[in-house]
């Protein structure tokens, strides 16, 4: 192939790449000679959409559906012409990673980057406006990630407190050790998640092996096999209990207690659009650990994402479905507003992806090991399950027969979340150990690893990867208990959703209790 001359080619705006200028103060401190890395997400060699209900091996997927050599070669030639170097070529992930100076990336993509300071004093770089690419690239480049490094997501956990202080296990009589939940929810005790691998995505924080050993010994369970994978420079970086360590330890300890026979791999990445995508993609395509379930407890309201990100991430989740990976994600902890103050309702992404199992929250009350009551979790505007209707993703086929309402914002008939729910109220939360400190933590962050552990058990029982569970979940293959009391309406928007018989935008289909 002859080397193309991109300087002679017209540049067009990349569809769906518009990015909002952050609500922050622009600074004149960005050194344009600073080196950065950018990821280019390419289209599939062959569209796998028609095969989403039939499983493939990772090797077969890479061969049939990875990025084409021609597209990779064109991106490589483009990079060289603009003085950028290729730092990684990952055809199975459809990613090409480029390194270079900011000034050269600005020239290559016809954008301008600046430093901004947000209301909390955090400084980050971001672009404004649309990306531009050579006209011949439109159609095979699905996204360009890394020109913004603003924090894209927040963890969806909430620590139980009294009078502003963390409570220990003894001071929280209505909370649970996570290994109690499978029995309470009616899952068979014969399975432990043996031979399964659970991937956990983390965008900060870390874990300490000494804490894991101490915790699992205290609840009489073996210490699970836990390993860390560094992605895009992220790494296991524990600090203090009031940091993202609480999210990391919650995820590991819940998943490990519910599925003690499973191995756990934690993928650490920077909290950026690029880092988050890289971590998810690395886990989906990991041929060494081969995860069969993924747990994601980080996210942000859909309106905070560019359309190219929503589309690009969803294409990776579609690949996860094709490879038999069940992806569980928290639906949010601040009710129907998802923490936004614009008077509208919002759903959290990535939970709103139609290829992700969206996990909502309840408040659980038990007598012994029997459920006395379970309602939608809603303590306050800042402590309530997320849920609602997507303004971006269309209503999927599997939700056609349930009563998903139209969006309260636009009237759009979109994807409804959550799909299922489980205990999330911090007052009835999960007893964990974080940096040597006893904490009780709730939030839909706890529901994602709980469901990940439960699906590890179901995979073992069925002797196969259940993978993309949504169609069977909605056609009655699974048992669930309907939650019919509560709502997630917040005073920020005076809108939201109420529980009802059948599916609703607070608790989904209800609480999962295994296969029929």
Short mmCIF file of C-alpha atoms in Angstrom, two decimals:
data_model
loop_
_atom_site.label_atom_id
_atom_site.label_comp_id
_atom_site.label_asym_id
_atom_site.label_seq_id
_atom_site.Cartn_x
_atom_site.Cartn_y
_atom_site.Cartn_z
CA UNK A 1 0.00 0.00 0.00
CA UNK A 2 1.35 3.41 -0.95
CA UNK A 3 1.84 5.90 1.87
CA UNK A 4 -1.09 8.34 1.79
CA UNK A 5 -0.59 12.10 1.99
CA UNK A 6 -3.17 13.28 4.51
CA UNK A 7 -2.22 16.94 4.11
CA UNK A 8 -3.94 16.85 0.71
CA UNK A 9 -7.13 15.25 2.08
CA UNK A 10 -10.11 17.13 3.46
CA UNK A 11 -10.79 16.73 7.17
CA UNK A 12 -14.32 16.16 8.46
CA UNK A 13 -15.83 16.28 11.93
CA UNK A 14 -16.06 12.82 13.49
CA UNK A 15 -19.77 12.00 13.94
CA UNK A 16 -20.90 12.05 17.57
CA UNK A 17 -17.58 13.44 18.83
CA UNK A 18 -18.84 16.78 20.13
CA UNK A 19 -17.65 17.34 23.68
CA UNK A 20 -19.07 19.83 26.16
CA UNK A 21 -16.72 22.46 27.52
CA UNK A 22 -16.43 21.48 31.18
CA UNK A 23 -18.23 23.58 33.78
CA UNK A 24 -14.95 24.92 35.08
CA UNK A 25 -12.59 27.88 34.77
CA UNK A 26 -10.26 27.83 31.78
CA UNK A 27 -6.58 28.34 32.62
CA UNK A 28 -3.62 29.33 30.46
CA UNK A 29 -1.22 26.86 32.05
CA UNK A 30 -1.18 23.95 29.60
CA UNK A 31 2.26 23.22 28.16
CA UNK A 32 1.60 22.14 24.56
CA UNK A 33 4.91 20.24 24.54
CA UNK A 34 3.58 17.81 27.13
CA UNK A 35 3.47 14.18 25.89
CA UNK A 36 0.16 12.31 26.06
CA UNK A 37 -1.28 9.03 24.78
CA UNK A 38 -4.44 8.73 22.68
CA UNK A 39 -6.43 5.60 21.78
CA UNK A 40 -8.08 5.17 18.38
CA UNK A 41 -11.01 2.73 18.41
CA UNK A 42 -11.48 1.09 15.01
CA UNK A 43 -14.49 -0.69 13.55
CA UNK A 44 -14.80 -4.47 13.39
CA UNK A 45 -13.26 -6.34 10.50
CA UNK A 46 -16.65 -8.07 10.21
CA UNK A 47 -19.74 -6.80 12.08
CA UNK A 48 -20.55 -9.30 14.85
CA UNK A 49 -24.01 -7.88 15.63
CA UNK A 50 -25.88 -10.82 14.10
CA UNK A 51 -23.99 -13.28 16.31
CA UNK A 52 -24.66 -11.66 19.69
CA UNK A 53 -26.67 -14.69 20.90
CA UNK A 54 -24.03 -17.28 19.92
CA UNK A 55 -20.82 -17.49 21.89
CA UNK A 56 -17.33 -17.28 20.40
CA UNK A 57 -13.88 -17.90 21.83
CA UNK A 58 -11.59 -14.93 22.29
CA UNK A 59 -9.23 -16.38 19.69
CA UNK A 60 -11.99 -16.79 17.12
CA UNK A 61 -13.30 -13.31 17.80
CA UNK A 62 -9.87 -11.76 17.30
CA UNK A 63 -9.46 -13.58 14.00
CA UNK A 64 -12.89 -12.77 12.59
CA UNK A 65 -13.83 -9.45 14.15
CA UNK A 66 -10.69 -7.64 15.28
CA UNK A 67 -9.46 -4.52 13.48
CA UNK A 68 -8.31 -5.02 9.89
CA UNK A 69 -4.66 -4.73 8.94
CA UNK A 70 -5.56 -2.12 6.32
CA UNK A 71 -7.23 0.19 8.86
CA UNK A 72 -4.35 -0.22 11.30
CA UNK A 73 -1.87 0.64 8.54
CA UNK A 74 -3.77 3.79 7.60
CA UNK A 75 -3.86 5.00 11.22
CA UNK A 76 -0.15 4.25 11.56
CA UNK A 77 0.64 6.27 8.42
CA UNK A 78 -1.53 9.13 9.69
CA UNK A 79 0.32 9.11 13.03
CA UNK A 80 3.74 9.27 11.39
CA UNK A 81 2.78 12.18 9.17
CA UNK A 82 1.85 14.24 12.24
CA UNK A 83 4.99 13.27 14.22
CA UNK A 84 3.11 10.84 16.49
CA UNK A 85 4.43 7.41 17.44
CA UNK A 86 2.49 4.17 17.73
CA UNK A 87 2.80 2.90 21.29
CA UNK A 88 0.53 -0.15 20.99
CA UNK A 89 -1.43 -2.04 18.36
CA UNK A 90 -4.16 -4.25 19.83
CA UNK A 91 -6.10 -5.67 16.87
CA UNK A 92 -8.30 -7.93 19.03
CA UNK A 93 -9.39 -4.86 21.03
CA UNK A 94 -9.63 -2.73 17.85
CA UNK A 95 -7.36 -0.18 19.53
CA UNK A 96 -4.30 1.65 18.21
CA UNK A 97 -2.54 3.80 20.82
CA UNK A 98 -0.55 6.85 19.79
CA UNK A 99 1.93 8.94 21.75
CA UNK A 100 3.15 12.44 21.08
CA UNK A 101 3.12 16.08 22.12
CA UNK A 102 -0.15 17.89 22.69
CA UNK A 103 0.68 20.38 19.94
CA UNK A 104 1.02 17.56 17.40
CA UNK A 105 -2.25 15.95 18.47
CA UNK A 106 -3.94 19.35 18.12
CA UNK A 107 -2.68 19.59 14.54
CA UNK A 108 -3.61 16.00 13.74
CA UNK A 109 -7.19 16.21 15.00
CA UNK A 110 -7.89 19.95 14.43
CA UNK A 111 -8.71 20.58 18.10
CA UNK A 112 -7.54 22.84 20.89
CA UNK A 113 -6.74 21.64 24.41
CA UNK A 114 -6.69 23.75 27.55
CA UNK A 115 -6.30 23.37 31.29
CA UNK A 116 -9.43 23.81 33.43
CA UNK A 117 -10.03 24.05 37.17
CA UNK A 118 -13.28 22.64 38.52
CA UNK A 119 -15.24 23.73 41.60
CA UNK A 120 -13.23 21.37 43.81
CA UNK A 121 -9.90 22.81 42.70
CA UNK A 122 -8.94 19.87 40.47
CA UNK A 123 -6.99 20.83 37.35
CA UNK A 124 -7.32 18.77 34.17
CA UNK A 125 -6.91 19.16 30.44
CA UNK A 126 -9.83 18.94 28.03
CA UNK A 127 -10.76 19.74 24.48
CA UNK A 128 -13.72 21.69 23.18
CA UNK A 129 -15.75 21.08 20.04
CA UNK A 130 -15.56 18.22 17.59
CA UNK A 131 -12.69 16.02 16.49
CA UNK A 132 -11.70 16.04 12.83
CA UNK A 133 -10.25 13.20 10.79
CA UNK A 134 -9.32 12.66 7.14
CA UNK A 135 -12.48 12.07 5.11
CA UNK A 136 -11.34 8.53 4.29
CA UNK A 137 -11.29 7.67 8.01
CA UNK A 138 -14.98 8.42 8.57
CA UNK A 139 -16.72 5.08 8.85
CA UNK A 140 -13.88 2.95 10.21
CA UNK A 141 -12.74 5.10 13.16
CA UNK A 142 -15.33 4.71 15.92
CA UNK A 143 -13.73 7.00 18.47
CA UNK A 144 -10.69 8.96 19.59
CA UNK A 145 -10.04 8.84 23.34
CA UNK A 146 -7.40 10.58 25.43
CA UNK A 147 -7.55 14.22 24.38
CA UNK A 148 -9.50 14.88 27.60
CA UNK A 149 -8.29 13.67 30.97
CA UNK A 150 -11.13 15.00 33.09
CA UNK A 151 -12.43 12.48 35.68
CA UNK A 152 -15.29 10.76 33.87
CA UNK A 153 -16.88 8.60 36.59
CA UNK A 154 -17.57 8.36 40.30
CA UNK A 155 -17.79 5.22 42.44
CA UNK A 156 -21.35 4.35 43.52
CA UNK A 157 -20.73 3.41 47.14
CA UNK A 158 -22.01 5.00 50.34
CA UNK A 159 -20.47 4.43 53.76
CA UNK A 160 -22.81 4.13 56.74
CA UNK A 161 -22.22 6.93 59.26
CA UNK A 162 -23.62 8.13 62.55
CA UNK A 163 -23.08 11.74 63.62
CA UNK A 164 -20.66 12.14 60.72
CA UNK A 165 -18.44 9.20 61.72
CA UNK A 166 -17.99 5.77 60.20
CA UNK A 167 -19.76 3.00 62.12
CA UNK A 168 -18.13 -0.32 62.87
CA UNK A 169 -19.79 -3.68 62.38
CA UNK A 170 -21.18 -3.96 65.90
CA UNK A 171 -22.79 -0.51 65.70
CA UNK A 172 -24.74 -1.51 62.58
CA UNK A 173 -27.06 -4.33 63.72
CA UNK A 174 -29.11 -4.46 60.50
CA UNK A 175 -26.12 -4.85 58.16
CA UNK A 176 -24.80 -8.08 56.64
CA UNK A 177 -21.63 -9.95 55.93
CA UNK A 178 -21.84 -10.47 52.18
CA UNK A 179 -21.75 -14.28 52.40
CA UNK A 180 -25.14 -14.15 54.16
CA UNK A 181 -26.94 -12.75 51.09
CA UNK A 182 -26.89 -15.84 48.82
CA UNK A 183 -28.78 -17.89 51.41
CA UNK A 184 -31.20 -15.05 52.18
CA UNK A 185 -31.89 -14.58 48.47
CA UNK A 186 -32.42 -18.31 47.91
CA UNK A 187 -29.35 -19.24 45.90
CA UNK A 188 -28.19 -22.86 46.29
CA UNK A 189 -25.32 -23.32 48.71
CA UNK A 190 -23.76 -26.09 46.61
CA UNK A 191 -21.98 -23.68 44.24
CA UNK A 192 -19.01 -21.44 45.04
CA UNK A 193 -18.11 -20.03 41.63
CA UNK A 194 -15.48 -22.70 41.11
CA UNK A 195 -13.38 -22.28 37.94
CA UNK A 196 -14.91 -18.85 37.26
CA UNK A 197 -13.01 -15.57 36.95
CA UNK A 198 -14.58 -12.26 37.99
CA UNK A 199 -13.12 -9.08 36.47
CA UNK A 200 -13.46 -5.94 38.59
CA UNK A 201 -12.92 -2.51 37.00
CA UNK A 202 -11.40 0.16 39.24
CA UNK A 203 -10.53 3.79 38.43
CA UNK A 204 -8.65 4.57 41.62
CA UNK A 205 -7.79 3.25 45.06
CA UNK A 206 -6.32 -0.12 45.88
CA UNK A 207 -6.31 -3.16 48.15
CA UNK A 208 -3.98 -4.66 50.73
CA UNK A 209 -3.42 -8.42 50.80
CA UNK A 210 -3.06 -8.31 54.61
CA UNK A 211 -6.56 -6.83 54.89
CA UNK A 212 -8.01 -9.50 52.60
CA UNK A 213 -6.40 -12.28 54.63
CA UNK A 214 -7.66 -10.81 57.88
CA UNK A 215 -11.18 -10.23 56.54
CA UNK A 216 -11.78 -13.61 54.99
CA UNK A 217 -10.32 -15.39 58.01
CA UNK A 218 -12.75 -13.44 60.22
CA UNK A 219 -15.77 -14.72 58.26
CA UNK A 220 -14.44 -18.27 57.95
CA UNK A 221 -13.84 -18.30 54.21
CA UNK A 222 -10.69 -19.01 52.19
CA UNK A 223 -8.83 -16.00 50.86
CA UNK A 224 -9.74 -15.76 47.17
CA UNK A 225 -7.14 -15.60 44.44
CA UNK A 226 -6.82 -11.86 43.76
CA UNK A 227 -4.47 -10.30 41.21
CA UNK A 228 -4.09 -6.82 39.74
CA UNK A 229 -3.68 -5.78 36.09
CA UNK A 230 -2.29 -2.33 35.30
CA UNK A 231 -3.99 -0.57 32.37
CA UNK A 232 -2.86 2.76 30.87
CA UNK A 233 -0.68 3.45 33.90
CA UNK A 234 -3.29 2.73 36.55
CA UNK A 235 -2.15 0.53 39.42
CA UNK A 236 -3.07 -0.88 42.81
CA UNK A 237 -2.55 2.18 45.03
CA UNK A 238 -4.11 1.78 48.51
CA UNK A 239 -4.10 4.78 50.84
CA UNK A 240 -6.79 5.44 53.46
CA UNK A 241 -10.27 4.16 54.26
CA UNK A 242 -11.96 7.42 53.18
CA UNK A 243 -10.60 7.11 49.62
CA UNK A 244 -11.51 4.97 46.60
CA UNK A 245 -9.99 2.08 48.60
CA UNK A 246 -13.50 1.69 50.04
CA UNK A 247 -14.82 0.91 46.55
CA UNK A 248 -12.02 -1.50 45.70
CA UNK A 249 -12.23 -3.44 48.97
CA UNK A 250 -16.04 -3.51 48.87
CA UNK A 251 -15.96 -5.00 45.37
CA UNK A 252 -13.35 -7.64 46.18
CA UNK A 253 -14.77 -8.64 49.55
CA UNK A 254 -18.38 -8.88 48.35
CA UNK A 255 -17.52 -10.82 45.18
CA UNK A 256 -15.03 -13.02 47.06
CA UNK A 257 -17.44 -13.82 49.89
CA UNK A 258 -20.36 -14.61 47.57
CA UNK A 259 -18.24 -16.72 45.19
CA UNK A 260 -15.29 -17.98 47.28
CA UNK A 261 -14.31 -20.48 44.60
CA UNK A 262 -13.81 -17.86 41.90
CA UNK A 263 -10.60 -16.03 41.07
CA UNK A 264 -10.73 -12.23 41.02
CA UNK A 265 -8.74 -9.98 38.69
CA UNK A 266 -8.79 -6.23 39.34
CA UNK A 267 -8.10 -3.98 36.33
CA UNK A 268 -6.78 -0.61 37.52
CA UNK A 269 -6.93 2.32 35.10
CA UNK A 270 -6.95 6.14 35.28
CA UNK A 271 -10.35 7.76 35.81
CA UNK A 272 -10.65 9.13 32.28
CA UNK A 273 -12.77 8.27 29.26
CA UNK A 274 -9.73 6.60 27.70
CA UNK A 275 -8.67 4.78 30.86
CA UNK A 276 -12.12 3.42 31.60
CA UNK A 277 -12.52 2.13 28.03
CA UNK A 278 -9.06 0.56 28.10
CA UNK A 279 -9.78 -1.27 31.35
CA UNK A 280 -13.09 -2.69 30.12
CA UNK A 281 -11.54 -3.73 26.81
CA UNK A 282 -8.51 -5.31 28.52
CA UNK A 283 -10.79 -7.40 30.73
CA UNK A 284 -13.08 -8.47 27.88
CA UNK A 285 -10.14 -9.63 25.75
CA UNK A 286 -7.92 -11.06 28.52
CA UNK A 287 -6.83 -14.43 27.13
CA UNK A 288 -4.75 -15.22 30.23
CA UNK A 289 -7.37 -14.84 32.97
CA UNK A 290 -10.44 -15.23 30.71
CA UNK A 291 -13.06 -13.56 32.92
CA UNK A 292 -16.63 -14.84 32.57
CA UNK A 293 -18.19 -12.05 34.67
CA UNK A 294 -17.37 -8.35 35.03
CA UNK A 295 -18.30 -6.00 37.87
CA UNK A 296 -18.35 -2.20 37.33
CA UNK A 297 -19.19 0.13 40.21
CA UNK A 298 -18.16 3.41 38.54
CA UNK A 299 -20.23 5.56 36.23
CA UNK A 300 -21.74 8.93 35.40
CA UNK A 301 -24.99 10.34 34.04
CA UNK A 302 -25.43 9.78 30.30
CA UNK A 303 -25.35 13.52 29.57
CA UNK A 304 -21.73 13.69 30.80
CA UNK A 305 -20.48 11.42 28.01
CA UNK A 306 -19.79 12.21 24.36
CA UNK A 307 -21.88 10.20 21.92
CA UNK A 308 -18.72 8.59 20.53
CA UNK A 309 -17.99 7.31 24.03
CA UNK A 310 -21.50 5.93 24.54
CA UNK A 311 -21.31 4.18 21.17
CA UNK A 312 -17.72 3.01 21.57
CA UNK A 313 -18.17 1.57 25.06
CA UNK A 314 -21.38 -0.15 24.03
CA UNK A 315 -19.61 -1.81 21.10
CA UNK A 316 -17.12 -3.30 23.60
CA UNK A 317 -19.98 -4.48 25.82
CA UNK A 318 -21.53 -6.09 22.75
CA UNK A 319 -18.24 -7.94 22.29
CA UNK A 320 -18.42 -9.05 25.93
CA UNK A 321 -21.85 -10.55 25.20
CA UNK A 322 -20.45 -12.37 22.19
CA UNK A 323 -17.63 -13.81 24.33
CA UNK A 324 -19.98 -14.95 27.10
CA UNK A 325 -19.02 -12.30 29.66
CA UNK A 326 -21.85 -11.17 31.95
CA UNK A 327 -21.31 -7.47 32.73
CA UNK A 328 -22.88 -6.11 35.95
CA UNK A 329 -22.91 -2.35 36.59
CA UNK A 330 -24.21 -0.08 39.35
CA UNK A 331 -27.24 2.03 38.38
CA UNK A 332 -26.41 5.00 40.63
CA UNK A 333 -26.99 6.18 44.18
CA UNK A 334 -28.73 9.56 43.88
CA UNK A 335 -32.18 8.68 42.65
CA UNK A 336 -33.73 9.69 39.35
CA UNK A 337 -31.47 12.77 39.03
CA UNK A 338 -28.26 10.67 39.11
CA UNK A 339 -26.69 13.62 40.94
CA UNK A 340 -27.33 16.16 38.17
CA UNK A 341 -28.79 19.52 39.23
CA UNK A 342 -30.48 20.53 35.97
CA UNK A 343 -34.03 19.62 36.96
CA UNK A 344 -34.13 16.62 34.61
CA UNK A 345 -34.02 12.87 35.16
CA UNK A 346 -30.88 10.93 34.21
CA UNK A 347 -29.72 7.34 34.01
CA UNK A 348 -26.19 6.25 34.79
CA UNK A 349 -23.81 4.91 32.17
CA UNK A 350 -22.39 2.28 31.64
CA UNK A 351 -25.41 0.70 33.38
CA UNK A 352 -27.66 2.09 30.63
CA UNK A 353 -25.88 0.12 27.90
CA UNK A 354 -28.33 -2.49 26.55
CA UNK A 355 -25.54 -5.10 26.86
CA UNK A 356 -24.94 -4.44 30.57
CA UNK A 357 -26.91 -5.85 33.52
CA UNK A 358 -28.03 -2.70 35.37
CA UNK A 359 -28.09 -3.24 39.14
CA UNK A 360 -30.53 -1.25 41.28
CA UNK A 361 -30.86 -0.99 45.04
CA UNK A 362 -33.23 -2.05 47.81
CA UNK A 363 -33.52 -1.82 51.59
CA UNK A 364 -33.59 -5.35 53.04
CA UNK A 365 -35.03 -6.38 56.41
CA UNK A 366 -34.70 -9.96 57.65
CA UNK A 367 -35.78 -12.10 60.58
CA UNK A 368 -33.09 -14.73 60.99
CA UNK A 369 -32.48 -15.79 57.41
CA UNK A 370 -35.99 -15.01 56.18
CA UNK A 371 -36.90 -11.83 54.36
CA UNK A 372 -39.34 -9.76 56.41
CA UNK A 373 -39.52 -6.82 54.02
CA UNK A 374 -37.71 -5.43 50.98
CA UNK A 375 -38.48 -2.09 49.36
CA UNK A 376 -36.86 0.34 46.95
CA UNK A 377 -33.83 1.99 48.56
CA UNK A 378 -34.63 5.67 49.06
CA UNK A 379 -33.33 7.37 52.19
CA UNK A 380 -32.78 10.87 50.78
CA UNK A 381 -32.05 12.70 47.50
CA UNK A 382 -28.40 11.67 47.87
CA UNK A 383 -29.13 8.13 48.99
CA UNK A 384 -31.52 6.39 46.62
CA UNK A 385 -31.32 3.87 43.83
CA UNK A 386 -30.74 5.12 40.32
CA UNK A 387 -33.09 4.16 37.53
CA UNK A 388 -35.02 5.55 34.62
CA UNK A 389 -35.12 5.61 30.84
CA UNK A 390 -32.16 6.25 28.53
CA UNK A 391 -32.24 9.33 26.32
CA UNK A 392 -29.64 7.70 24.06
CA UNK A 393 -30.06 3.92 23.79
CA UNK A 394 -33.18 2.58 22.09
CA UNK A 395 -35.56 0.19 23.81
CA UNK A 396 -33.94 -3.24 23.32
CA UNK A 397 -35.86 -6.24 22.03
CA UNK A 398 -35.77 -8.00 25.39
CA UNK A 399 -37.70 -5.12 27.04
CA UNK A 400 -40.46 -4.91 24.42
CA UNK A 401 -42.92 -6.86 26.59
CA UNK A 402 -42.41 -4.97 29.86
CA UNK A 403 -43.85 -1.58 30.73
CA UNK A 404 -40.88 0.72 30.18
CA UNK A 405 -42.24 4.30 30.16
CA UNK A 406 -41.07 7.03 27.81
CA UNK A 407 -38.34 9.40 28.99
CA UNK A 408 -39.70 12.09 31.30
CA UNK A 409 -37.27 14.48 29.59
CA UNK A 410 -37.91 13.91 25.91
CA UNK A 411 -40.68 11.36 25.48
CA UNK A 412 -38.14 8.99 23.91
CA UNK A 413 -38.92 5.28 24.32
CA UNK A 414 -35.45 4.18 25.40
CA UNK A 415 -33.67 1.44 27.32
CA UNK A 416 -35.02 1.15 30.87
CA UNK A 417 -32.84 0.56 33.93
CA UNK A 418 -32.27 -1.20 36.23
CA UNK A 419 -32.76 -4.81 35.17
CA UNK A 420 -32.61 -6.29 38.67
CA UNK A 421 -32.00 -5.05 42.21
CA UNK A 422 -30.63 -6.17 45.56
CA UNK A 423 -29.71 -4.81 48.99
CA UNK A 424 -27.97 -1.43 48.73
CA UNK A 425 -29.06 0.76 51.65
CA UNK A 426 -25.99 1.66 53.80
CA UNK A 427 -28.16 1.12 56.89
CA UNK A 428 -28.60 -2.50 55.81
CA UNK A 429 -25.27 -2.57 54.01
CA UNK A 430 -22.24 -4.83 53.84
CA UNK A 431 -19.69 -5.34 56.59
CA UNK A 432 -16.23 -4.98 55.06
CA UNK A 433 -12.64 -4.20 56.08
CA UNK A 434 -10.86 -1.26 54.43
CA UNK A 435 -7.28 -0.28 55.29
CA UNK A 436 -7.59 -2.00 58.64
CA UNK A 437 -10.87 -0.26 59.48
CA UNK A 438 -14.28 -1.87 59.89
CA UNK A 439 -16.83 -0.16 57.65
CA UNK A 440 -20.41 -0.79 56.61
CA UNK A 441 -20.93 0.17 52.97
CA UNK A 442 -23.95 0.25 50.71
CA UNK A 443 -24.89 1.79 47.39
CA UNK A 444 -25.53 0.09 44.07
CA UNK A 445 -21.74 -0.33 44.00
CA UNK A 446 -22.32 -3.25 46.34
CA UNK A 447 -25.01 -4.78 44.14
CA UNK A 448 -22.74 -5.11 41.08
CA UNK A 449 -20.14 -7.39 42.78
CA UNK A 450 -22.96 -9.23 44.59
CA UNK A 451 -24.59 -10.08 41.25
CA UNK A 452 -21.19 -10.87 39.76
CA UNK A 453 -20.61 -13.42 42.52
CA UNK A 454 -24.09 -14.89 42.13
CA UNK A 455 -23.62 -15.31 38.38
CA UNK A 456 -20.28 -17.00 39.04
CA UNK A 457 -22.25 -19.53 41.09
CA UNK A 458 -24.84 -19.96 38.34
CA UNK A 459 -22.11 -20.44 35.73
CA UNK A 460 -20.68 -23.25 37.83
CA UNK A 461 -24.09 -24.87 38.32
CA UNK A 462 -24.90 -24.77 34.60
CA UNK A 463 -21.38 -25.77 33.58
CA UNK A 464 -21.17 -22.96 31.03
CA UNK A 465 -20.92 -19.20 30.67
CA UNK A 466 -24.37 -17.64 30.90
CA UNK A 467 -23.02 -14.49 29.28
CA UNK A 468 -25.61 -12.08 27.91
CA UNK A 469 -28.44 -12.98 30.29
CA UNK A 470 -30.95 -10.27 29.40
CA UNK A 471 -33.22 -12.18 26.96
CA UNK A 472 -33.62 -15.12 29.35
CA UNK A 473 -33.93 -12.80 32.34
CA UNK A 474 -36.92 -11.12 30.69
CA UNK A 475 -38.53 -14.28 29.30
CA UNK A 476 -38.84 -16.01 32.67
CA UNK A 477 -35.84 -18.35 32.74
CA UNK A 478 -34.73 -16.81 36.05
CA UNK A 479 -36.59 -16.46 39.33
CA UNK A 480 -36.95 -13.05 40.90
CA UNK A 481 -39.04 -11.51 43.63
CA UNK A 482 -40.98 -8.41 42.62
CA UNK A 483 -40.37 -5.20 44.60
CA UNK A 484 -43.57 -3.15 44.60
CA UNK A 485 -43.04 -0.48 47.28
CA UNK A 486 -40.97 2.71 47.02
CA UNK A 487 -39.73 5.26 44.50
CA UNK A 488 -36.60 7.16 43.40
CA UNK A 489 -38.20 10.61 42.96
CA UNK A 490 -35.87 13.41 44.08
CA UNK A 491 -36.58 17.01 45.05
CA UNK A 492 -33.88 18.17 42.60
CA UNK A 493 -36.18 17.44 39.68
CA UNK A 494 -39.49 16.52 41.34
CA UNK A 495 -39.64 13.66 38.88
CA UNK A 496 -38.82 10.00 39.01
CA UNK A 497 -40.33 6.56 39.12
CA UNK A 498 -42.42 4.45 41.47
CA UNK A 499 -42.26 0.73 42.09
CA UNK A 500 -45.10 -1.29 40.64
CA UNK A 501 -46.07 -4.87 39.86
CA UNK A 502 -43.71 -6.15 37.18
CA UNK A 503 -40.75 -4.23 35.82
CA UNK A 504 -40.23 -0.67 37.05
CA UNK A 505 -37.51 1.98 36.81
CA UNK A 506 -36.55 1.62 40.49
CA UNK A 507 -36.02 -2.11 41.00
CA UNK A 508 -36.26 -3.52 37.47
CA UNK A 509 -37.73 -7.02 37.45
CA UNK A 510 -37.02 -7.35 41.17
CA UNK A 511 -34.51 -9.32 43.23
CA UNK A 512 -32.86 -12.23 41.43
CA UNK A 513 -33.05 -15.58 43.18
CA UNK A 514 -31.55 -18.01 40.67
CA UNK A 515 -32.58 -20.18 37.76
CA UNK A 516 -35.97 -21.87 37.53
#
